[in-house]
Short mmCIF file of C-alpha atoms and ligand atoms in Angstrom, two decimals:
data_model
loop_
_atom_site.label_atom_id
_atom_site.label_comp_id
_atom_site.label_asym_id
_atom_site.label_seq_id
_atom_site.Cartn_x
_atom_site.Cartn_y
_atom_site.Cartn_z
CA MET S 197 -113.32 175.13 63.82
CA ILE S 198 -113.91 178.43 65.20
CA ARG S 199 -113.94 178.49 68.82
CA ARG S 200 -116.86 179.77 71.11
CA ASP S 201 -114.78 182.50 72.66
CA PHE S 202 -114.76 184.19 69.04
CA LEU S 203 -118.33 183.88 68.97
CA ALA S 204 -118.81 185.38 72.56
CA ARG S 205 -116.33 187.81 71.69
CA THR S 206 -117.86 189.04 67.96
CA LEU S 207 -121.52 188.64 69.77
CA SER S 208 -120.44 191.07 72.47
CA VAL S 209 -119.42 193.55 69.70
CA ALA S 210 -121.87 193.66 67.35
CA VAL S 211 -125.02 192.56 69.37
CA ALA S 212 -126.60 196.25 70.16
CA SER S 213 -126.97 196.99 66.28
CA LEU S 214 -127.72 193.41 65.29
CA PHE S 215 -130.25 192.96 68.06
CA THR S 216 -132.65 195.83 67.06
CA ARG S 217 -131.76 196.03 63.18
CA ASN S 218 -131.78 192.07 62.38
CA VAL S 219 -133.92 190.43 64.58
CA PHE S 220 -136.91 192.32 65.00
CA ALA S 221 -136.87 193.50 61.43
CA GLN S 222 -136.63 189.99 60.69
CA HIS S 223 -139.86 189.30 62.85
CA SER S 224 -141.60 192.08 60.94
CA MET S 225 -140.64 190.74 57.30
CA HIS S 226 -142.32 187.27 58.43
CA GLY S 227 -145.66 189.52 59.58
CA MET S 228 -145.14 187.67 62.88
CA SER S 229 -144.22 190.51 65.12
CA GLY S 230 -145.75 188.83 68.90
CA MET S 231 -146.13 192.26 70.11
CA SER S 232 -149.61 192.96 68.62
CA ASP S 233 -152.47 190.92 67.91
CA MET S 234 -153.35 192.38 64.85
CA ASP S 235 -150.32 190.75 63.10
CA ASP S 236 -151.84 187.40 63.56
CA MET S 237 -154.56 187.91 60.87
CA PRO S 238 -153.40 186.49 57.43
CA GLY S 239 -152.95 189.12 54.74
CA MET S 240 -152.59 192.23 57.62
CA SER S 241 -149.26 191.82 58.87
CA SER S 242 -146.13 192.91 57.29
CA THR S 243 -146.22 196.45 56.11
CA HIS S 244 -147.99 197.56 59.86
CA ALA S 245 -145.52 195.50 62.04
CA ASP S 246 -142.55 197.11 59.75
CA ASN S 247 -142.40 200.52 61.07
CA SER S 248 -144.25 199.70 64.65
CA HIS S 249 -141.80 197.44 66.12
CA ALA S 250 -138.47 197.87 64.13
CA ALA S 251 -136.94 199.67 67.21
CA HIS S 252 -138.54 197.69 70.25
CA ALA S 253 -135.97 196.21 72.55
CA THR S 254 -136.48 192.86 74.30
CA PRO S 255 -139.86 193.33 75.73
CA LYS S 256 -140.23 193.15 79.63
CA LEU S 257 -141.27 189.61 80.46
CA ALA S 258 -144.13 188.45 82.46
CA PRO S 259 -143.35 187.50 86.27
CA GLU S 260 -143.19 183.38 86.51
CA THR S 261 -146.23 183.53 88.79
CA ALA S 262 -148.22 185.48 86.06
CA LEU S 263 -149.85 182.06 84.86
CA PRO S 264 -152.17 180.42 87.44
CA ALA S 265 -150.66 177.09 88.80
CA GLY S 266 -152.55 174.29 90.87
CA ALA S 267 -155.13 173.00 88.36
CA PRO S 268 -155.89 169.55 87.78
CA LEU S 269 -153.75 168.21 84.98
CA ALA S 270 -156.07 168.72 81.98
CA ALA S 271 -156.48 165.67 79.72
CA LEU S 272 -155.33 166.20 76.34
CA ARG S 273 -158.02 167.00 73.97
CA LYS S 274 -158.29 164.19 71.06
CA LEU S 275 -158.22 164.57 67.45
CA ALA S 276 -161.62 163.56 66.33
CA ASN S 277 -161.75 160.50 63.89
CA GLU S 278 -163.85 161.60 60.64
CA SER S 279 -163.95 157.77 59.41
CA SER S 280 -166.63 155.49 60.30
CA GLU S 281 -164.62 152.63 58.00
CA ALA S 282 -162.53 150.09 60.19
CA GLY S 283 -158.72 150.79 60.16
CA VAL S 284 -159.00 154.15 58.75
CA PHE S 285 -158.18 157.61 60.68
CA ARG S 286 -159.38 160.31 58.92
CA ALA S 287 -159.39 163.90 60.22
CA THR S 288 -158.73 167.70 59.73
CA LEU S 289 -156.11 170.10 61.50
CA VAL S 290 -156.37 173.52 60.90
CA ALA S 291 -153.46 175.62 61.86
CA GLN S 292 -154.72 179.16 62.76
CA PRO S 293 -154.24 182.08 65.18
CA VAL S 294 -156.06 181.47 68.12
CA ARG S 295 -156.81 184.34 71.06
CA ARG S 296 -156.54 182.97 74.57
CA GLN S 297 -156.88 184.63 77.94
CA LEU S 298 -154.05 182.73 79.97
CA MET S 299 -153.07 185.99 81.99
CA PRO S 300 -156.13 187.06 83.77
CA GLY S 301 -157.63 189.98 82.14
CA ARG S 302 -155.22 189.96 79.39
CA SER S 303 -155.10 188.10 75.88
CA THR S 304 -152.63 186.03 74.19
CA SER S 305 -152.39 185.54 70.27
CA LEU S 306 -151.21 182.10 69.82
CA TRP S 307 -151.22 179.82 66.67
CA LEU S 308 -152.71 176.39 67.52
CA TYR S 309 -154.34 173.45 65.44
CA GLY S 310 -157.64 173.58 66.14
CA ASP S 311 -159.19 176.50 67.49
CA ALA S 312 -158.83 175.24 70.97
CA ALA S 313 -161.81 177.59 72.74
CA GLN S 314 -161.13 175.49 75.45
CA GLY S 315 -158.98 172.86 76.84
CA PRO S 316 -155.43 172.63 76.73
CA ILE S 317 -153.22 174.80 74.71
CA VAL S 318 -151.54 171.89 73.01
CA GLY S 319 -152.38 170.25 69.43
CA PRO S 320 -154.91 167.56 70.06
CA LEU S 321 -154.20 163.94 70.52
CA ILE S 322 -153.89 161.73 67.76
CA ASP S 323 -154.65 158.41 69.12
CA VAL S 324 -154.14 155.84 66.68
CA ARG S 325 -153.36 151.83 65.80
CA GLU S 326 -150.60 150.05 64.10
CA GLY S 327 -152.17 149.32 60.67
CA ASP S 328 -154.39 152.10 60.52
CA THR S 329 -154.35 154.33 57.26
CA VAL S 330 -154.17 158.05 58.52
CA GLU S 331 -155.53 160.63 56.07
CA ILE S 332 -155.22 164.52 57.68
CA ARG S 333 -156.36 167.37 55.81
CA PHE S 334 -154.11 170.28 56.87
CA VAL S 335 -155.66 173.42 56.47
CA ASN S 336 -153.26 176.59 56.58
CA ARG S 337 -154.82 179.44 58.03
CA LEU S 338 -151.39 181.11 59.26
CA PRO S 339 -150.06 184.12 57.62
CA GLN S 340 -146.84 181.97 56.52
CA PRO S 341 -146.29 178.99 54.64
CA SER S 342 -145.98 175.68 57.11
CA THR S 343 -146.29 171.99 56.60
CA ILE S 344 -146.98 169.35 59.37
CA HIS S 345 -144.30 166.68 59.86
CA TRP S 346 -144.89 163.43 61.94
CA HIS S 347 -142.04 163.20 63.83
CA GLY S 348 -140.55 160.02 64.45
CA LEU S 349 -143.40 157.77 62.63
CA PRO S 350 -142.25 155.65 59.49
CA VAL S 351 -144.15 157.70 56.88
CA PRO S 352 -143.13 157.94 53.13
CA PRO S 353 -140.80 160.70 52.67
CA ASP S 354 -143.24 162.79 50.45
CA GLN S 355 -145.78 162.75 53.14
CA ASP S 356 -143.56 163.95 56.08
CA GLY S 357 -143.81 167.41 55.60
CA ASN S 358 -140.51 168.54 54.69
CA PRO S 359 -139.64 171.78 54.34
CA MET S 360 -139.00 171.63 50.23
CA SER S 361 -142.98 170.80 50.62
CA PRO S 362 -144.63 173.81 51.93
CA VAL S 363 -148.29 174.47 52.06
CA ALA S 364 -148.91 178.09 51.18
CA PRO S 365 -151.41 180.11 53.59
CA GLY S 366 -154.75 179.69 52.72
CA ALA S 367 -153.90 176.41 51.17
CA SER S 368 -154.56 172.82 52.32
CA HIS S 369 -152.79 169.59 51.93
CA VAL S 370 -153.83 165.92 52.53
CA TYR S 371 -151.45 163.97 54.42
CA ARG S 372 -151.40 160.42 53.93
CA PHE S 373 -149.78 157.25 55.27
CA THR S 374 -150.23 153.85 56.93
CA LEU S 375 -148.64 152.48 60.19
CA PRO S 376 -146.59 149.66 60.11
CA PRO S 377 -146.76 146.48 62.40
CA GLY S 378 -144.33 147.45 65.28
CA SER S 379 -144.58 151.33 65.22
CA ALA S 380 -146.38 151.52 68.41
CA GLY S 381 -145.04 154.08 70.31
CA THR S 382 -145.03 157.79 71.28
CA TYR S 383 -144.66 160.52 68.57
CA TRP S 384 -145.63 164.07 67.86
CA TYR S 385 -146.31 166.59 64.99
CA HIS S 386 -145.15 169.86 64.61
CA PRO S 387 -144.22 172.39 61.55
CA HIS S 388 -141.15 171.92 59.27
CA PRO S 389 -141.08 174.88 57.07
CA HIS S 390 -138.02 176.23 56.11
CA MET S 391 -136.68 178.89 58.61
CA MET S 392 -139.88 179.41 60.80
CA SER S 393 -140.07 175.99 62.56
CA ALA S 394 -139.10 177.48 65.80
CA GLU S 395 -141.53 180.12 65.60
CA GLN S 396 -144.64 178.39 64.92
CA VAL S 397 -143.81 176.10 67.36
CA PHE S 398 -143.34 178.53 69.86
CA ARG S 399 -146.47 180.03 69.40
CA GLY S 400 -148.43 176.79 70.02
CA LEU S 401 -147.91 174.70 67.14
CA ALA S 402 -147.42 171.26 68.51
CA GLY S 403 -149.31 167.92 69.45
CA PRO S 404 -148.96 164.48 70.65
CA ILE S 405 -149.55 161.29 68.58
CA VAL S 406 -149.67 157.90 70.22
CA VAL S 407 -149.88 154.75 68.16
CA ARG S 408 -151.18 151.47 69.83
CA ALA S 409 -150.43 148.20 69.17
CA ALA S 410 -152.87 145.47 69.54
CA ASP S 411 -150.94 143.45 72.14
CA ASP S 412 -149.56 145.77 74.56
CA PRO S 413 -148.34 144.25 77.33
CA LEU S 414 -148.48 147.24 79.15
CA ALA S 415 -152.75 148.08 78.39
CA ALA S 416 -154.16 147.61 81.74
CA PHE S 417 -152.38 150.37 83.33
CA PRO S 418 -154.07 153.44 83.17
CA GLU S 419 -152.47 156.29 81.04
CA ARG S 420 -151.51 159.69 81.87
CA HIS S 421 -150.24 161.99 79.02
CA LEU S 422 -147.75 164.97 79.91
CA PHE S 423 -146.89 167.13 76.97
CA PHE S 424 -144.42 169.53 77.93
CA SER S 425 -144.11 172.78 75.93
CA ASP S 426 -142.34 176.16 76.66
CA LEU S 427 -143.79 179.78 76.47
CA LYS S 428 -142.31 183.25 76.79
CA LEU S 429 -144.58 185.82 77.62
CA ALA S 430 -144.15 189.80 77.58
CA SER S 431 -145.65 191.34 80.60
CA ASP S 432 -148.46 192.58 78.51
CA ALA S 433 -149.45 188.61 77.89
CA SER S 434 -148.18 188.84 73.95
CA ILE S 435 -145.68 186.27 72.89
CA ALA S 436 -142.27 187.43 73.09
CA PRO S 437 -140.10 187.32 69.83
CA ASN S 438 -136.93 185.76 69.78
CA ASP S 439 -133.71 187.57 71.20
CA MET S 440 -130.15 186.80 70.62
CA MET S 441 -129.56 184.49 73.35
CA ASP S 442 -132.89 182.66 71.94
CA TRP S 443 -131.46 182.27 68.67
CA MET S 444 -127.83 181.46 70.16
CA ASN S 445 -129.08 178.85 72.69
CA GLY S 446 -132.46 177.97 71.64
CA ARG S 447 -135.52 179.42 73.19
CA GLU S 448 -136.43 178.93 76.19
CA GLY S 449 -139.47 181.11 78.21
CA GLN S 450 -140.15 181.62 81.55
CA PHE S 451 -142.83 179.02 81.47
CA VAL S 452 -142.89 175.21 80.99
CA LEU S 453 -146.33 173.90 80.51
CA VAL S 454 -147.79 170.69 81.36
CA ASN S 455 -150.53 170.22 78.76
CA GLY S 456 -150.81 173.58 78.48
CA ALA S 457 -150.77 174.81 81.88
CA ARG S 458 -148.24 175.97 84.26
CA ARG S 459 -147.42 173.37 87.67
CA PRO S 460 -150.79 171.44 87.31
CA ARG S 461 -151.63 169.18 90.06
CA ILE S 462 -151.63 165.34 89.57
CA ASP S 463 -153.34 162.64 91.93
CA VAL S 464 -151.84 159.10 91.60
CA ALA S 465 -154.06 156.63 92.98
CA GLN S 466 -152.77 153.52 91.39
CA ASP S 467 -149.81 152.55 89.19
CA GLU S 468 -149.91 154.59 86.15
CA ARG S 469 -148.12 154.45 82.57
CA TRP S 470 -147.06 157.81 81.67
CA ARG S 471 -146.20 159.05 78.41
CA LEU S 472 -143.87 162.23 78.38
CA TRP S 473 -143.23 164.68 75.27
CA ASN S 474 -140.55 167.27 75.18
CA GLY S 475 -142.22 169.35 73.01
CA CYS S 476 -140.03 172.35 74.00
CA ASN S 477 -138.01 174.49 70.99
CA ALA S 478 -135.04 174.09 73.39
CA ARG S 479 -135.32 173.04 76.88
CA TYR S 480 -133.78 169.91 78.25
CA LEU S 481 -135.79 168.30 80.56
CA SER S 482 -134.20 166.25 83.37
CA VAL S 483 -137.52 164.85 85.04
CA SER S 484 -137.43 163.58 88.42
CA LEU S 485 -139.82 162.75 91.12
CA GLY S 486 -136.99 163.44 93.86
CA GLY S 487 -134.84 160.63 95.42
CA GLU S 488 -137.72 158.75 97.17
CA HIS S 489 -139.96 158.35 94.20
CA THR S 490 -138.23 156.22 92.01
CA PHE S 491 -140.03 155.29 88.56
CA THR S 492 -139.68 152.32 85.59
CA GLN S 493 -138.86 153.29 82.39
CA VAL S 494 -140.55 151.28 80.24
CA GLY S 495 -140.47 153.18 76.35
CA THR S 496 -138.60 155.75 74.53
CA ASP S 497 -139.44 157.61 71.61
CA GLY S 498 -140.46 154.30 69.41
CA GLY S 499 -142.39 152.61 71.63
CA LEU S 500 -141.34 149.57 74.42
CA LEU S 501 -137.85 148.95 75.44
CA ASP S 502 -137.26 145.13 75.56
CA LYS S 503 -136.81 145.16 79.34
CA PRO S 504 -138.11 147.76 81.96
CA ARG S 505 -135.31 149.91 83.65
CA ASP S 506 -136.14 149.93 87.04
CA GLY S 507 -135.32 152.56 89.98
CA LEU S 508 -134.61 155.56 88.01
CA THR S 509 -134.76 159.02 89.56
CA GLU S 510 -134.05 160.49 86.64
CA LEU S 511 -134.31 160.75 83.18
CA LEU S 512 -133.02 162.99 80.40
CA LEU S 513 -135.64 164.31 77.70
CA ALA S 514 -133.73 166.31 75.07
CA PRO S 515 -135.77 168.72 73.20
CA GLY S 516 -138.01 166.64 70.68
CA GLU S 517 -137.45 163.45 73.23
CA ARG S 518 -140.25 160.97 74.45
CA ALA S 519 -140.30 158.12 76.97
CA GLU S 520 -142.92 156.20 78.95
CA ILE S 521 -142.82 155.51 82.52
CA ILE S 522 -144.46 153.60 85.23
CA VAL S 523 -145.11 155.60 88.10
CA ARG S 524 -146.27 153.80 91.42
CA ALA S 525 -149.01 154.97 93.75
CA GLY S 526 -147.19 153.53 96.57
CA ALA S 527 -148.53 151.95 100.14
CA GLN S 528 -149.30 155.32 101.62
CA ALA S 529 -149.95 158.75 100.99
CA SER S 530 -146.87 161.11 100.06
CA ALA S 531 -146.34 163.89 97.68
CA ALA S 532 -143.55 164.79 95.15
CA ILE S 533 -142.39 167.46 93.15
CA LEU S 534 -142.25 166.58 89.33
CA THR S 535 -138.98 168.55 89.03
CA ALA S 536 -136.88 169.31 85.69
CA VAL S 537 -133.54 169.03 87.80
CA THR S 538 -130.53 170.96 86.91
CA TYR S 539 -128.88 169.36 83.99
CA ASP S 540 -125.85 171.61 82.34
CA ARG S 541 -126.15 171.83 78.74
CA ARG S 542 -123.56 174.39 78.43
CA LYS S 543 -125.77 177.51 77.32
CA MET S 544 -123.56 180.16 75.73
CA THR S 545 -122.96 183.91 76.65
CA MET S 546 -122.65 187.26 75.29
CA THR S 547 -119.18 187.68 77.50
CA GLU S 548 -115.70 186.36 76.37
CA GLY S 549 -115.41 182.50 76.42
CA LYS S 550 -118.05 181.83 79.43
CA SER S 551 -120.73 179.48 79.53
CA LEU S 552 -124.10 180.26 81.36
CA PRO S 553 -124.59 178.60 84.60
CA ALA S 554 -126.94 175.38 84.42
CA ASP S 555 -130.43 176.56 85.20
CA PRO S 556 -131.72 175.58 88.43
CA ALA S 557 -133.99 172.94 89.01
CA LYS S 558 -137.88 174.18 88.12
CA PRO S 559 -140.73 172.82 89.32
CA LEU S 560 -143.32 171.01 86.62
CA ALA S 561 -145.92 169.53 88.22
CA ASP S 562 -147.15 168.88 91.97
CA VAL S 563 -147.76 164.95 92.40
CA ARG S 564 -149.92 163.58 95.34
CA PHE S 565 -149.93 159.77 95.73
CA VAL S 566 -153.02 158.70 96.91
CA PRO S 567 -153.14 154.84 96.75
CA GLY S 568 -156.78 153.57 96.69
CA SER S 569 -157.63 150.19 97.93
CA PRO S 570 -154.62 147.96 98.98
CA GLY S 571 -153.50 145.66 96.54
CA GLY S 572 -155.98 146.96 93.82
CA ALA S 573 -153.92 149.53 92.60
CA ALA S 574 -150.31 147.83 92.55
CA ARG S 575 -149.92 146.14 88.49
CA ALA S 576 -146.97 144.55 87.72
CA VAL S 577 -144.66 145.27 84.98
CA PRO S 578 -143.75 142.48 82.85
CA PRO S 579 -139.50 141.48 82.95
CA THR S 580 -139.95 141.70 79.22
CA LEU S 581 -141.80 143.97 77.30
CA ARG S 582 -141.40 143.20 73.96
CA PRO S 583 -138.41 141.60 71.89
CA ILE S 584 -136.24 144.18 70.14
CA ALA S 585 -133.84 142.73 67.67
CA PRO S 586 -130.41 144.63 67.23
CA LEU S 587 -130.01 146.23 64.13
CA LEU S 588 -126.35 145.02 63.79
CA PRO S 589 -126.54 141.70 65.50
CA GLY S 590 -123.10 140.75 67.22
CA THR S 591 -120.27 142.81 68.57
CA ASP S 592 -118.41 146.04 67.49
CA ASN S 593 -117.23 144.20 64.53
CA ALA S 594 -120.52 144.19 62.95
CA ALA S 595 -120.94 147.79 63.62
CA ASP S 596 -117.36 148.62 61.87
CA LYS S 597 -118.41 146.34 58.71
CA ALA S 598 -121.24 148.25 58.06
CA PRO S 599 -121.39 151.14 55.60
CA GLN S 600 -120.29 154.20 57.84
CA LYS S 601 -121.59 157.81 57.90
CA SER S 602 -120.27 160.89 59.81
CA VAL S 603 -122.24 164.19 60.57
CA VAL S 604 -120.15 166.58 62.67
CA PHE S 605 -121.78 169.75 64.30
CA THR S 606 -119.55 172.84 64.43
CA GLU S 607 -120.55 176.36 65.11
CA ALA S 608 -119.09 179.51 63.67
CA MET S 609 -119.22 183.36 63.11
CA ASP S 610 -119.27 185.49 60.04
CA MET S 611 -118.54 188.97 60.99
CA THR S 612 -118.47 190.34 57.32
CA ALA S 613 -122.23 188.58 56.77
CA MET S 614 -123.29 190.12 59.77
CA HIS S 615 -122.27 193.51 58.68
CA ARG S 616 -123.10 193.69 55.13
CA PRO S 617 -125.57 196.36 54.02
CA GLY S 618 -128.70 194.98 53.78
CA ALA S 619 -128.14 192.07 56.42
CA SER S 620 -131.01 193.50 58.45
CA MET S 621 -133.60 192.07 55.80
CA SER S 622 -132.66 188.67 55.87
CA ALA S 623 -134.89 186.22 57.43
CA LEU S 624 -132.74 185.11 60.32
CA PRO S 625 -129.84 186.76 61.81
CA PRO S 626 -126.82 186.60 59.78
CA GLY S 627 -123.44 185.65 60.68
CA MET S 628 -124.44 182.96 63.70
CA GLN S 629 -123.71 179.74 62.17
CA PHE S 630 -124.39 176.44 63.33
CA LEU S 631 -123.36 173.71 60.88
CA ILE S 632 -123.56 170.17 59.66
CA ASN S 633 -120.61 168.80 57.89
CA GLY S 634 -119.38 172.62 57.33
CA ALA S 635 -122.35 173.37 55.87
CA SER S 636 -125.65 175.30 56.67
CA PHE S 637 -128.97 173.83 55.25
CA ASP S 638 -129.57 174.18 51.55
CA PRO S 639 -133.10 172.68 50.72
CA SER S 640 -131.53 172.27 47.20
CA ARG S 641 -128.21 170.35 48.37
CA VAL S 642 -128.10 166.56 49.38
CA ALA S 643 -125.61 166.13 52.48
CA LEU S 644 -125.58 162.49 52.51
CA THR S 645 -127.15 159.34 50.27
CA SER S 646 -128.27 155.97 51.76
CA ARG S 647 -129.74 152.66 50.20
CA ARG S 648 -132.87 151.79 51.08
CA GLY S 649 -132.86 148.61 53.62
CA GLU S 650 -128.89 148.76 54.16
CA VAL S 651 -128.26 149.12 57.75
CA GLU S 652 -125.76 152.18 58.23
CA VAL S 653 -123.45 153.04 61.32
CA TRP S 654 -123.68 156.71 61.79
CA SER S 655 -121.04 158.75 63.99
CA ILE S 656 -122.57 161.90 65.71
CA GLU S 657 -119.78 164.09 66.32
CA ASN S 658 -120.14 167.33 68.48
CA ARG S 659 -117.44 169.61 68.09
CA THR S 660 -119.25 172.72 69.69
CA ASP S 661 -119.07 173.90 72.99
CA MET S 662 -122.93 173.38 74.00
CA ASP S 663 -125.48 170.04 73.68
CA HIS S 664 -127.33 169.51 70.29
CA PRO S 665 -129.98 167.27 70.05
CA PHE S 666 -129.75 164.97 67.11
CA HIS S 667 -132.61 164.09 65.09
CA LEU S 668 -133.57 161.87 62.00
CA HIS S 669 -136.52 161.61 60.28
CA GLY S 670 -138.46 158.76 58.81
CA THR S 671 -137.24 156.16 60.89
CA GLN S 672 -136.34 154.64 64.61
CA PHE S 673 -132.59 154.21 65.15
CA GLN S 674 -130.53 152.17 68.19
CA VAL S 675 -127.67 153.96 69.90
CA ILE S 676 -124.83 151.50 69.94
CA GLY S 677 -122.69 153.88 72.01
CA ARG S 678 -120.65 157.17 72.89
CA GLU S 679 -117.47 158.47 73.12
CA ARG S 680 -116.14 161.38 74.74
CA GLY S 681 -112.36 162.11 76.08
CA GLY S 682 -111.10 158.83 74.99
CA ALA S 683 -113.49 156.82 76.87
CA SER S 684 -116.40 154.91 74.86
CA THR S 685 -119.33 153.22 76.68
CA ARG S 686 -121.59 150.61 74.96
CA GLU S 687 -125.39 151.63 75.05
CA PRO S 688 -126.40 149.59 77.98
CA PHE S 689 -129.89 148.83 76.93
CA LEU S 690 -131.69 148.55 73.65
CA ALA S 691 -134.20 150.71 72.43
CA TRP S 692 -135.81 152.66 69.68
CA ARG S 693 -135.06 156.23 69.60
CA ASP S 694 -135.19 159.29 66.51
CA THR S 695 -133.72 161.98 68.52
CA VAL S 696 -130.49 161.44 70.83
CA ASN S 697 -128.47 164.30 72.56
CA VAL S 698 -124.74 164.48 71.83
CA GLN S 699 -122.63 166.39 74.46
CA PRO S 700 -119.90 168.76 73.31
CA GLY S 701 -116.91 166.65 72.40
CA GLU S 702 -118.72 163.58 72.39
CA THR S 703 -119.37 160.97 69.46
CA VAL S 704 -122.58 159.16 69.52
CA ARG S 705 -122.54 156.25 67.07
CA ILE S 706 -126.29 154.51 65.89
CA ALA S 707 -127.30 151.86 64.01
CA THR S 708 -129.86 153.11 61.60
CA VAL S 709 -131.87 152.09 58.36
CA GLN S 710 -134.33 153.82 56.03
CA ARG S 711 -137.23 151.88 54.38
CA ASP S 712 -138.29 154.04 51.63
CA ALA S 713 -136.62 156.26 48.61
CA GLY S 714 -136.66 159.92 49.23
CA ASP S 715 -135.39 163.03 50.90
CA ARG S 716 -135.46 162.70 54.86
CA MET S 717 -134.13 165.36 56.96
CA PHE S 718 -131.62 165.39 59.96
CA HIS S 719 -130.88 168.02 62.50
CA CYS S 720 -130.82 169.69 65.64
CA HIS S 721 -133.57 169.58 67.37
CA ILE S 722 -133.00 173.15 69.23
CA LEU S 723 -135.66 174.68 66.47
CA GLU S 724 -133.82 177.94 66.36
CA HIS S 725 -130.41 175.89 65.44
CA GLU S 726 -132.61 174.06 63.01
CA ASP S 727 -133.79 177.30 61.58
CA LEU S 728 -130.43 178.84 61.39
CA GLY S 729 -129.20 176.03 59.12
CA MET S 730 -128.20 172.82 61.38
CA MET S 731 -129.89 170.68 59.32
CA ALA S 732 -128.95 168.64 56.27
CA THR S 733 -130.91 166.41 53.58
CA LEU S 734 -130.24 162.37 53.22
CA LYS S 735 -131.36 161.36 50.06
CA VAL S 736 -132.69 157.64 50.16
CA VAL S 737 -132.20 155.55 47.06
CU1 C2O O 52 -139.38 166.90 65.08
CU2 C2O O 52 -137.32 167.37 61.71
O1 C2O O 52 -138.47 167.55 63.42
CU1 CU O 53 -139.04 164.71 62.76
CU1 CU O 54 -127.99 172.58 68.21
#
């Protein structure tokens, strides 16, 4: 294993040249320089970008107050169903460059699903039911290939927007799948093209999905949706390109948006069910309403827990993760700040073997509790939400007898590659490697093979010096337990997940099963790491 201090030392030496030559040349190569609005038009990008931006240093960023705050939380746009047949959801999603005024008096070029001329800069909500057949025509009006990946949904592998099935600029593609019973939950969709996912997401391409069950025990609660995304704007309001630190730690902008807006206001007049999406490229969100305002977790990525988890003051959502919580209006008026509290994910620095200090707490939204008529607002959460059968019933024994798979995260630097002539022409900063089982993603290589229907135990081990969120496509898994520094903890509750954080030095064990034959991806959901190759293919036979 090549250690972090080596990475840091190497970077500090190489950063000056790598920064200007490679990162910006790379952006230009894709015709995606965020510096100019003109680059967003398909077909008129690269040559223009090549000469005008190659020498730019990190642009000056807009101040954190550049975006207005305090507006009431916007409801998500809903994707319209074009079908009138029962049980069929048919719609069109166009990915395209869109110009919006986010900073007063200045326009920002985003890439969005739908034109979003009005309303939040988040992809429209796909609101569907178990049993529905979903047919979505994707039209790619971006200057790059793209795909739509249905993060967390059990869709057939050939419908899942794998990087191996790109949709060319100007082309379209119909994705089709049927939502099985038991799939109710909180999902999302985003692009997954080879080496371009991070950029497409940070330019605005991501949206929420809710799958509903006919027999939802919490159907009586009013629902609120909070889709968190991250935005990094230069002082001229353009979307800043990734710099070296963004590639290394994953990109975090100066803005965290909730349904596309900075620090909105939320009035809670009765007990509510909140669905939370961490749609940020790399930002960890440990959400809290402060010590006095506890909440109840009722769901994870793949839907309801078997039992509610009461009295929480904090809930960590790694990039890609979702949760459902019940927020109570309380008995009298009060206020709280929905905050991403400090969580140390051990971000790396450019200097000798040191981590960055953890980020300070960040306010996400201002919440006012304004309980209405006494008694009318409070709703009971049933003590049992739905049965969840363990994938491996019994004890550790069952887990030990199941087929085992091992996934190991490592990091490495390759000085030779970094300084090879022509390195500046490559698509991503060369030499900075985030690896799975010793290898960087190769679309033609199968890393692991599983049999469909067979429950397996995967051990995901993080031998790097920073946190990485592990994500597996096509299924929901159950965390069995975690091991770190010789201490092991069994997962205290049953839950369906598709994304789980793995801390440095930690091994997370999950029980998982795939239902369809075909290729599935698994990767780190820090999208910069994914683009840099921290991804692999699981072949299901
Ligand atoms: Cu949300 Cu493979 O991704
Ligand atoms: Cu996914
Ligand atoms: Cu990672």
